[in-house]
Short mmCIF file of C-alpha atoms and ligand atoms in Angstrom, two decimals:
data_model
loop_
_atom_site.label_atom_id
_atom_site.label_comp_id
_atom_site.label_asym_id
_atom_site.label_seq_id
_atom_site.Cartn_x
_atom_site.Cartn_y
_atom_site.Cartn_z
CA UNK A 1 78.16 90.80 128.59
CA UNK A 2 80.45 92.18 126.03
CA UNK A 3 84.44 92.17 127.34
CA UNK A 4 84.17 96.60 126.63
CA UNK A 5 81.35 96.66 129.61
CA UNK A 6 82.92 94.43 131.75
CA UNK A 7 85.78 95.73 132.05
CA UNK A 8 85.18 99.07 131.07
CA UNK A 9 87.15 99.04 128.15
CA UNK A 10 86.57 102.10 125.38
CA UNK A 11 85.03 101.01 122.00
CA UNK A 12 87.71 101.21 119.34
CA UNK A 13 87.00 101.04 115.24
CA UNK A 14 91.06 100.37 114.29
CA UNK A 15 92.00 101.78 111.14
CA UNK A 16 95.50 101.39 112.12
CA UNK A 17 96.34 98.34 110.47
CA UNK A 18 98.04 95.41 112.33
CA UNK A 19 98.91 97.68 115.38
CA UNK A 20 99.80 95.75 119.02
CA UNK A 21 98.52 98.50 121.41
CA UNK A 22 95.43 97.88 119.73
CA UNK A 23 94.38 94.33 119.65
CA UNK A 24 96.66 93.60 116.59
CA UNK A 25 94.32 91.37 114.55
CA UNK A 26 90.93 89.49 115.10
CA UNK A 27 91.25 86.00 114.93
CA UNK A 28 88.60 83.88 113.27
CA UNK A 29 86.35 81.74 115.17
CA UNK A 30 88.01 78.81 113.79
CA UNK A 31 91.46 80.04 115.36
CA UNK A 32 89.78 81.17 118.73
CA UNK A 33 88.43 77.77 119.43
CA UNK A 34 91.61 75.73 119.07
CA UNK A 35 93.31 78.09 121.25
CA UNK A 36 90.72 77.52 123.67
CA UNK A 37 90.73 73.89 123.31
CA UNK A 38 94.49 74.03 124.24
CA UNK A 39 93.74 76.02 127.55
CA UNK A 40 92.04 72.71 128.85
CA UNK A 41 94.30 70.46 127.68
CA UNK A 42 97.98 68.72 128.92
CA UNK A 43 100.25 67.65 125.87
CA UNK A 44 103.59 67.37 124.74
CA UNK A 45 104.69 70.78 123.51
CA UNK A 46 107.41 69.62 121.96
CA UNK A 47 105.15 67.59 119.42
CA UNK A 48 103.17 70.48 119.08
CA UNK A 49 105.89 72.37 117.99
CA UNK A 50 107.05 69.58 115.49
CA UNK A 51 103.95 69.52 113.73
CA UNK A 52 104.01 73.78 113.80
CA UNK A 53 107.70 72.54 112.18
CA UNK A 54 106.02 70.78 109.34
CA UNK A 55 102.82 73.22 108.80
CA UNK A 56 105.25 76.20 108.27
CA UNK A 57 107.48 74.29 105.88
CA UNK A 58 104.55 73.32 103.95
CA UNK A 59 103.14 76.21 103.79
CA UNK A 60 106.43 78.00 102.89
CA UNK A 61 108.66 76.08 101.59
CA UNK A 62 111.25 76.58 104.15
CA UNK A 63 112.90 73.36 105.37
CA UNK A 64 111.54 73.74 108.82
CA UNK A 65 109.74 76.48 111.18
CA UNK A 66 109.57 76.71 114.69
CA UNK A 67 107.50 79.00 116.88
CA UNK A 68 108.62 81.51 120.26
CA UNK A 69 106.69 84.31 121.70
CA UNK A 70 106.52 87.01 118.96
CA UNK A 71 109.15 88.45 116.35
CA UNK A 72 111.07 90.94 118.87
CA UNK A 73 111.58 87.66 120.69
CA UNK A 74 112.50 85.27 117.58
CA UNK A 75 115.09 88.18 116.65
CA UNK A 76 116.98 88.18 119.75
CA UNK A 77 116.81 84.38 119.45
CA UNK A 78 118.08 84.33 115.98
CA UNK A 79 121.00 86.56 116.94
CA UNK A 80 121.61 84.35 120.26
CA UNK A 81 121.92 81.55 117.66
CA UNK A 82 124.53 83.41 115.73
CA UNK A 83 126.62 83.91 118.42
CA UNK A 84 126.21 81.03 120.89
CA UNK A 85 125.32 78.52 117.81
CA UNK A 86 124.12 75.08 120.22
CA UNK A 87 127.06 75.40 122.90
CA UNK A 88 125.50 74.90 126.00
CA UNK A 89 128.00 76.32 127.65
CA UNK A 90 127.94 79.96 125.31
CA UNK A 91 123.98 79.70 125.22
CA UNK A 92 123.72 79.08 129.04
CA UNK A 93 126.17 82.59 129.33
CA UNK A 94 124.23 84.77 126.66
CA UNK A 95 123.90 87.53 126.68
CA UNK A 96 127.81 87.31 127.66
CA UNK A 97 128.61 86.73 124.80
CA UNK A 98 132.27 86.02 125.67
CA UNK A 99 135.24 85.92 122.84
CA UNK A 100 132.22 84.79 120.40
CA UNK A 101 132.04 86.88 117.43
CA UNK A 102 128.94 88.93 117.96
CA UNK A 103 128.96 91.94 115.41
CA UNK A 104 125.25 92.26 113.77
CA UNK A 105 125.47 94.43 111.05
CA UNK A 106 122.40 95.76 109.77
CA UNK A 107 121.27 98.88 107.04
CA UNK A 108 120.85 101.75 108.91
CA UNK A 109 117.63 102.28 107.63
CA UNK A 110 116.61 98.84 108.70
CA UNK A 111 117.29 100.11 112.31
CA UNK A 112 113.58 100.32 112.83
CA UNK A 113 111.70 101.79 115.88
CA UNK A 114 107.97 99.33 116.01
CA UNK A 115 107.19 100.44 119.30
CA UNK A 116 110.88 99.74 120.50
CA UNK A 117 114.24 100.26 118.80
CA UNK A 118 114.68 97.08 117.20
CA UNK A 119 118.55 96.91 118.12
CA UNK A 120 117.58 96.87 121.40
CA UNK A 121 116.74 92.98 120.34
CA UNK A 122 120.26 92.62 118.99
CA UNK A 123 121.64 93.73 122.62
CA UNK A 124 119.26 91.77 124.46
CA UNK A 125 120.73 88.63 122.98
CA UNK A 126 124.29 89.97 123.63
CA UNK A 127 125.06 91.11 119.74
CA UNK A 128 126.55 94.66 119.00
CA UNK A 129 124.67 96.51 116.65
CA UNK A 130 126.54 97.30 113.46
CA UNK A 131 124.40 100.12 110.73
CA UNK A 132 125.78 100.30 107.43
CA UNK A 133 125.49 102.76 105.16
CA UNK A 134 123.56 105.60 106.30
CA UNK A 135 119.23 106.55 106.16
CA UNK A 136 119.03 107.59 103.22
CA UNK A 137 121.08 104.40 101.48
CA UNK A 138 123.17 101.69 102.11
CA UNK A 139 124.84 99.55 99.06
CA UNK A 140 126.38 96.67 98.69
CA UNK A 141 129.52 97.30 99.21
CA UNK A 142 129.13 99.07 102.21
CA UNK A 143 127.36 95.86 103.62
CA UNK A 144 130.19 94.15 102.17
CA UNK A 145 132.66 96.16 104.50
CA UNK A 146 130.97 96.29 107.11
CA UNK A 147 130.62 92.23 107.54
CA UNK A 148 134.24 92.06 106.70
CA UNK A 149 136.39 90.44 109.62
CA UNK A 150 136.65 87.84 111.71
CA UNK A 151 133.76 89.42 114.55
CA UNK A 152 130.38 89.37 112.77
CA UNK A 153 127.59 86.99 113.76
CA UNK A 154 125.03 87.87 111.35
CA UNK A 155 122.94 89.75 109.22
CA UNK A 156 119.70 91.25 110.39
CA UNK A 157 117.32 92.68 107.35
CA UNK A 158 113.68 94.48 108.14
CA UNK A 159 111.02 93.86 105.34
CA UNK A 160 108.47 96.21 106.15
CA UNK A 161 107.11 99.78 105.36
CA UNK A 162 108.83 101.28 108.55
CA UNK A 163 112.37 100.75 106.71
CA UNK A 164 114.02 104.24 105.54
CA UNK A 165 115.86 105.05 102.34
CA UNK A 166 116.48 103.28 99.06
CA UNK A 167 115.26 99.76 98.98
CA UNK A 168 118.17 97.50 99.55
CA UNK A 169 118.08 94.50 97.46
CA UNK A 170 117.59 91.58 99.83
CA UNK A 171 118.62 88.82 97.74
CA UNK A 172 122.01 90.75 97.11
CA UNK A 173 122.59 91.65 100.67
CA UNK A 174 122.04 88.18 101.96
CA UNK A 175 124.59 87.15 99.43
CA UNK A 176 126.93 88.88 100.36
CA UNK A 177 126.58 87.97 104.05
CA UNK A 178 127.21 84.24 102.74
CA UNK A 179 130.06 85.56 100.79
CA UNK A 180 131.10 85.91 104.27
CA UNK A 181 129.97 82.78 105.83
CA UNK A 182 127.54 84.90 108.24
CA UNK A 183 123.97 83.60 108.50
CA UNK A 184 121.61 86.39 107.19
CA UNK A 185 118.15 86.81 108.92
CA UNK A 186 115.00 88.58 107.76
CA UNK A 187 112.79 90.34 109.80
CA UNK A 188 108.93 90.29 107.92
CA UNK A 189 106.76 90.39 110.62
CA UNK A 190 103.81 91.91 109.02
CA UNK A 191 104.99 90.58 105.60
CA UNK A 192 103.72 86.65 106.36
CA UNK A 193 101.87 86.75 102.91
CA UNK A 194 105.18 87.08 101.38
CA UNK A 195 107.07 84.48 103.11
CA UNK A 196 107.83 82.25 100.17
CA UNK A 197 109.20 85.09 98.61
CA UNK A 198 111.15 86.39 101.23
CA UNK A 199 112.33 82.63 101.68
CA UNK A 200 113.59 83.18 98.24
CA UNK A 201 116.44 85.70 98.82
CA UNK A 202 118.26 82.85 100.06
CA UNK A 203 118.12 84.04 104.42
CA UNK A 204 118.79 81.49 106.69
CA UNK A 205 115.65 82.67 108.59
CA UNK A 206 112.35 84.17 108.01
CA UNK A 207 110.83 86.11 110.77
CA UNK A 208 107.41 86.75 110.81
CA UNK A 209 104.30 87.38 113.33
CA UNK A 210 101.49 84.98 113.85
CA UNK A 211 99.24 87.69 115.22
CA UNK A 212 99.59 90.36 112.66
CA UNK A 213 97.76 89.30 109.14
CA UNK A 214 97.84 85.47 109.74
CA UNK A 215 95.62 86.69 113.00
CA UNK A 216 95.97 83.82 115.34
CA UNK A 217 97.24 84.54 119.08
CA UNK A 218 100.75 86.52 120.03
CA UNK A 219 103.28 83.94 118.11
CA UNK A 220 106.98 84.74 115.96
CA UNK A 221 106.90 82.17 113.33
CA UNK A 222 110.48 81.53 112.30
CA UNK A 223 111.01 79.98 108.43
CA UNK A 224 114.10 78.68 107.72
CA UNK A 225 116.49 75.69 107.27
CA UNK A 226 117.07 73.06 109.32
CA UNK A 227 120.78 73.68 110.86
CA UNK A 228 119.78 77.74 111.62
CA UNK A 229 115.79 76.61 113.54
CA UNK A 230 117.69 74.04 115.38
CA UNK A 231 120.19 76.55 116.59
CA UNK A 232 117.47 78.78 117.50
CA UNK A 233 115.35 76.37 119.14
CA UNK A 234 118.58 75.63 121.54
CA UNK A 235 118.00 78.60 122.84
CA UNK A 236 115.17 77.94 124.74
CA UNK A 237 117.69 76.57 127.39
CA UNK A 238 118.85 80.43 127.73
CA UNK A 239 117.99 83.43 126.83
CA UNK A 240 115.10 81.80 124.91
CA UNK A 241 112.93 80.87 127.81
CA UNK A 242 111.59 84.24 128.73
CA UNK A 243 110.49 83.71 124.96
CA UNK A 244 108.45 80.60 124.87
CA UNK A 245 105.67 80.15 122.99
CA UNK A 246 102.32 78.99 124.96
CA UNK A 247 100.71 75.80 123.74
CA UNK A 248 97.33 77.96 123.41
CA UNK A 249 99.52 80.15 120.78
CA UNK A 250 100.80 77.41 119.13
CA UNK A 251 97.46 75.36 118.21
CA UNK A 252 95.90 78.83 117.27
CA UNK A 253 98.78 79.44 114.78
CA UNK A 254 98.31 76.04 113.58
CA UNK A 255 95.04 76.65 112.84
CA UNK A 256 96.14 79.97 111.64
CA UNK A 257 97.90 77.99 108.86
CA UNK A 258 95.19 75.93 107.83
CA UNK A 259 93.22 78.75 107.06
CA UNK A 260 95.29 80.56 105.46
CA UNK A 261 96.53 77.49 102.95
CA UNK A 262 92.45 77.51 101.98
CA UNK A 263 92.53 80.90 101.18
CA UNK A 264 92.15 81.93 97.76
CA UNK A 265 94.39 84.74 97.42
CA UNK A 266 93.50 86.27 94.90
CA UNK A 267 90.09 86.59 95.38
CA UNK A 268 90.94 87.59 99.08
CA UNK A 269 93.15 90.38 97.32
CA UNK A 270 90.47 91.63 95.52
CA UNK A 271 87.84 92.03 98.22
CA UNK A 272 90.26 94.05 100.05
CA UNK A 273 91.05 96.15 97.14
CA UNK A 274 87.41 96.29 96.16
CA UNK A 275 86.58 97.86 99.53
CA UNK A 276 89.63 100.70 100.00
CA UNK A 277 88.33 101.53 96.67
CA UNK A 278 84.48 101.79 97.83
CA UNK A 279 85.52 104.00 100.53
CA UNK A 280 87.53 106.07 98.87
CA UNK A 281 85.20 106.94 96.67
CA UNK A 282 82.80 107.52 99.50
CA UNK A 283 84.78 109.87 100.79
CA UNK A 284 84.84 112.36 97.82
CA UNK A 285 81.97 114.37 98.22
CA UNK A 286 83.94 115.38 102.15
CA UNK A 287 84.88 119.05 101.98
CA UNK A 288 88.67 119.77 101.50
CA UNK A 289 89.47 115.97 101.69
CA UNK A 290 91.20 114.29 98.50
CA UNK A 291 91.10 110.43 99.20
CA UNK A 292 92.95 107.81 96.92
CA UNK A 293 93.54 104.16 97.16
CA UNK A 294 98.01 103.26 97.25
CA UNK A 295 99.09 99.49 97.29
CA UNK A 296 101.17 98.94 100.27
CA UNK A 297 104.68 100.22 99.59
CA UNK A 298 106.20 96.81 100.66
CA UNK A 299 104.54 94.57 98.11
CA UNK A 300 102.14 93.14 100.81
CA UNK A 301 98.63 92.20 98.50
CA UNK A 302 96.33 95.19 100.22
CA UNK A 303 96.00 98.60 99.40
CA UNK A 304 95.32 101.42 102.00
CA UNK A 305 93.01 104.59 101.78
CA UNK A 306 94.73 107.87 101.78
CA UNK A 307 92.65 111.03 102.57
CA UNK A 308 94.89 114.08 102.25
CA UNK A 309 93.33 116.93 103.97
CA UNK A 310 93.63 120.59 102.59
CA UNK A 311 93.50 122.58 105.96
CA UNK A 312 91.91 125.88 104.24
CA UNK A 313 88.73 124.07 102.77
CA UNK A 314 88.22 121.39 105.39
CA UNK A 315 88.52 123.78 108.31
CA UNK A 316 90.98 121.67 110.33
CA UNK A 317 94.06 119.69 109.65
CA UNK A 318 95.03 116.12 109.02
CA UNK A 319 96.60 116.13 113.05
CA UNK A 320 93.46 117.92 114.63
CA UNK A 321 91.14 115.72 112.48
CA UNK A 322 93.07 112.10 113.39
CA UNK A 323 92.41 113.39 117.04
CA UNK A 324 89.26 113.93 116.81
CA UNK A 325 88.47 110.84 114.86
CA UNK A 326 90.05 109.20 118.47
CA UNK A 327 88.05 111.11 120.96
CA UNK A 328 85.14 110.32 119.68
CA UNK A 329 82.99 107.04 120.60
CA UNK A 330 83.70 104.59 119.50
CA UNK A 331 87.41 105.43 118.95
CA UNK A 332 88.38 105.31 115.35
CA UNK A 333 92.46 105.15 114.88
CA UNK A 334 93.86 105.72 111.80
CA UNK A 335 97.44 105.47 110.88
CA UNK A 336 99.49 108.46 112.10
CA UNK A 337 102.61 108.36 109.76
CA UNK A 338 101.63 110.81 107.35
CA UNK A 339 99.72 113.11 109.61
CA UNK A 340 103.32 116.10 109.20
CA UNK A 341 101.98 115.59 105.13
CA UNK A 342 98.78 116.44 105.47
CA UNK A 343 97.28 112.79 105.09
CA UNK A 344 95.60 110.21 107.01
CA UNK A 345 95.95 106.69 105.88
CA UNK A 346 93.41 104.20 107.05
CA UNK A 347 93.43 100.29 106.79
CA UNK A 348 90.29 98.36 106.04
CA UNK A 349 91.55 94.86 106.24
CA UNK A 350 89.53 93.66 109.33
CA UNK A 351 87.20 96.16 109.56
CA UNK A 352 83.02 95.32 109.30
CA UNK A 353 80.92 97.09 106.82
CA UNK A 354 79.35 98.80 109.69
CA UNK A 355 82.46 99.93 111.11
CA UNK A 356 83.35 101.68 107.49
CA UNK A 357 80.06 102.83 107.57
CA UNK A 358 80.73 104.53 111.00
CA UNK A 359 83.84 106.31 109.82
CA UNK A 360 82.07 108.05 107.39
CA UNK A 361 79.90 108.89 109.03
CA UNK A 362 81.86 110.42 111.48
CA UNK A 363 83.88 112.19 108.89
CA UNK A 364 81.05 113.49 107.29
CA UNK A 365 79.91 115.23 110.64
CA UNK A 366 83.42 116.15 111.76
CA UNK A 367 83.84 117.64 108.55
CA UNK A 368 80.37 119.32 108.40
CA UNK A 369 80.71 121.27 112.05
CA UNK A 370 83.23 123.30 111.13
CA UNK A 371 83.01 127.05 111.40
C1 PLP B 1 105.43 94.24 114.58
C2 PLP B 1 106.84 94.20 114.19
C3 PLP B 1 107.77 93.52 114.99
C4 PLP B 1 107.43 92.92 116.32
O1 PLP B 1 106.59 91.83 116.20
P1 PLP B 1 106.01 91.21 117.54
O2 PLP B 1 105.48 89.86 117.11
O3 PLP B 1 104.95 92.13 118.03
O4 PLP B 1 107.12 91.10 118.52
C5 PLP B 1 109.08 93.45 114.54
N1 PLP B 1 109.47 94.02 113.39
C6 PLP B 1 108.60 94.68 112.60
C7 PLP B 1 109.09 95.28 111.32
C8 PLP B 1 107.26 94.81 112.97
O5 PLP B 1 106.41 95.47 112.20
#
């Protein structure tokens, strides 16, 4: 019996991309069965999370990794590191954090809402959220002034499509946070193909999300050298622990890694692109629908398919059409951020050829009944 019937669970086809209320990811077989190996097993889960040490460094090239619950939790850990650094006494009193410096200055377009106000991590862990510049841009030098004095514990930076404004150059910014002697932190939680990269700006730590493309169970992989992963493993003795990884998590990410160091990239980059771009071309015979593949905007290696929606041909608009896409069963979701322009954006990633086959489908009817 499938889990949907027995527990009454509605049929979803997500379109939404990497998206937690969903499911996030699907896991390969591979992945499933170590983490259900785990469930059966005692060990030492500190040696489990040296060897997740080693497998991220090789795989990144970061001096060391570490793993904790997910990337909201490995930020507020980072920034508890910041601040408390591996003072028992400070990391046992977080999120007091006392006369500790605990500024966190971020861009103010990197203040991101994914489901929660991502300063909301900075507080958690006792830091006071610091924006700099303003949405629409924040330089250099107004990064520069706002780490300036004797108060700030870090930089926080979000890689991701959700960030607002002008791109701020990452490599710059975490410059000038060393200029400083702050630690600088990136956030890349759906950006884990890009971790050597993003380990290239020079941050202290990497954040990223072992259940969004790397689809093994909930996990925050943290990349990074050795002085700022130790600091943020000592906080499992405090704020930390309501952030632990499970053992189940950490042998599924494991395996996570192996499969993703097999992976041919490029050729895995190409079947995605290959099928956005069969769809899309599907979907051009659909009445008052325009549909066109864009790379993602973050320099992730997948591409999306946009259908913008002309209301006065296709009898409906993109909002009325993304609903009804939902209501129907199974449930197809499609990405709502560009629904106020008209367009629907739909992800294809870990999708089956019959579930593609079943959104057109669906579109086609939709599409057909109107008035
Ligand atoms: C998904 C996401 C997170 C949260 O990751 P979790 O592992 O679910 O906690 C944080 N930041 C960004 C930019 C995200 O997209």
């Amino acid at each position: 019996m499938s889990l949907h019937q027995r527990f009454a669970l509605t049929p979803v086809i997500n379109a939404a991309g990497t998206f937690t209320p969903l499911g996030v990811s699907r896991s390969s077989l591979a992945i499933r069965e170590a983490s259900a190996q785990a469930l059966g097993e005692f060990l030492m889960v500190e040696e489990l999370q040296q060897r997740a040490s080693a497998a991220i460094a090789g795989w990144s090239g970061a001096e060391a990794g570490a793993v904790v619950h997910c990337v909201a939790g490995a930020i507020t850990m980072a920034v508890a590191a910041a601040i408390a650094g591996e003072d028992a006494a400070s990391i046992a009193r977080l999120p007091d954090a006392g006369e500790r410096p605990s500024r966190v200055v971020l861009p103010a377009g990197h203040a991101v809402d994914y489901g929660h106000p991502i300063v909301q991590d900075i507080r958690l862990a006792g830091g006071v959220p610091v924006l700099a510049g303003d949405d629409d841009a924040c330089s250099i030098d107004q990064l520069e002034q706002a780490l300036a004095g004797d108060d700030v514990a870090c930089l926080l930076l979000v890689s991701s499509r959700l960030v607002r404004g002008a791109v701020v150059d990452l490599s710059a910014a975490v410059a000038a946070a060393h200029r400083r002697g702050v630690p600088a932190f990136i956030d890349g939680a759906a950006q884990d193909m890009r971790l050597p990269a993003l380990l290239g700006t020079g941050a202290d730590l990497v954040l990223a999300s072992g259940q969004k493309y790397l689809a093994s169970p909930t996990a925050g992989l943290v990349a990074g050298n050795t002085q700022w992963v130790r600091a943020l493993r000592a906080q499992e003795r405090g704020i930390g622990r309501a952030m632990k990884p499970t053992k189940e998590a950490i042998v599924g990410l494991l395996a996570a890694i192996d499969e993703r160091r097999g992976l041919d990239a490029a050729q895995w980059a190409s079947e995605q692109a290959r099928k956005t771009a069969d769809f899309v071309e599907r979907c051009a015979g659909l009445p008052g629908i325009l549909a066109e593949s864009r790379p993602d905007p973050s320099g992730m290696p997948i591409s999306r398919a946009h259908l913008r929606v002309t209301p006065a041909v296709a009898g409906t608009d993109a909002t009325r059409l993304a609903a009804a896409l939902a209501d129907g069963s199974p449930s197809i979701r499609v990405m709502a951020h560009r629904l106020a322009d008209e367009e629907i954006v739909l992800e294809l990633v870990p999708l089956e050829p019959a579930e593609i086959e079943a959104i057109i489908t669906r579109l086609e009817a939709l599409l057909a009944r109107r008035g």
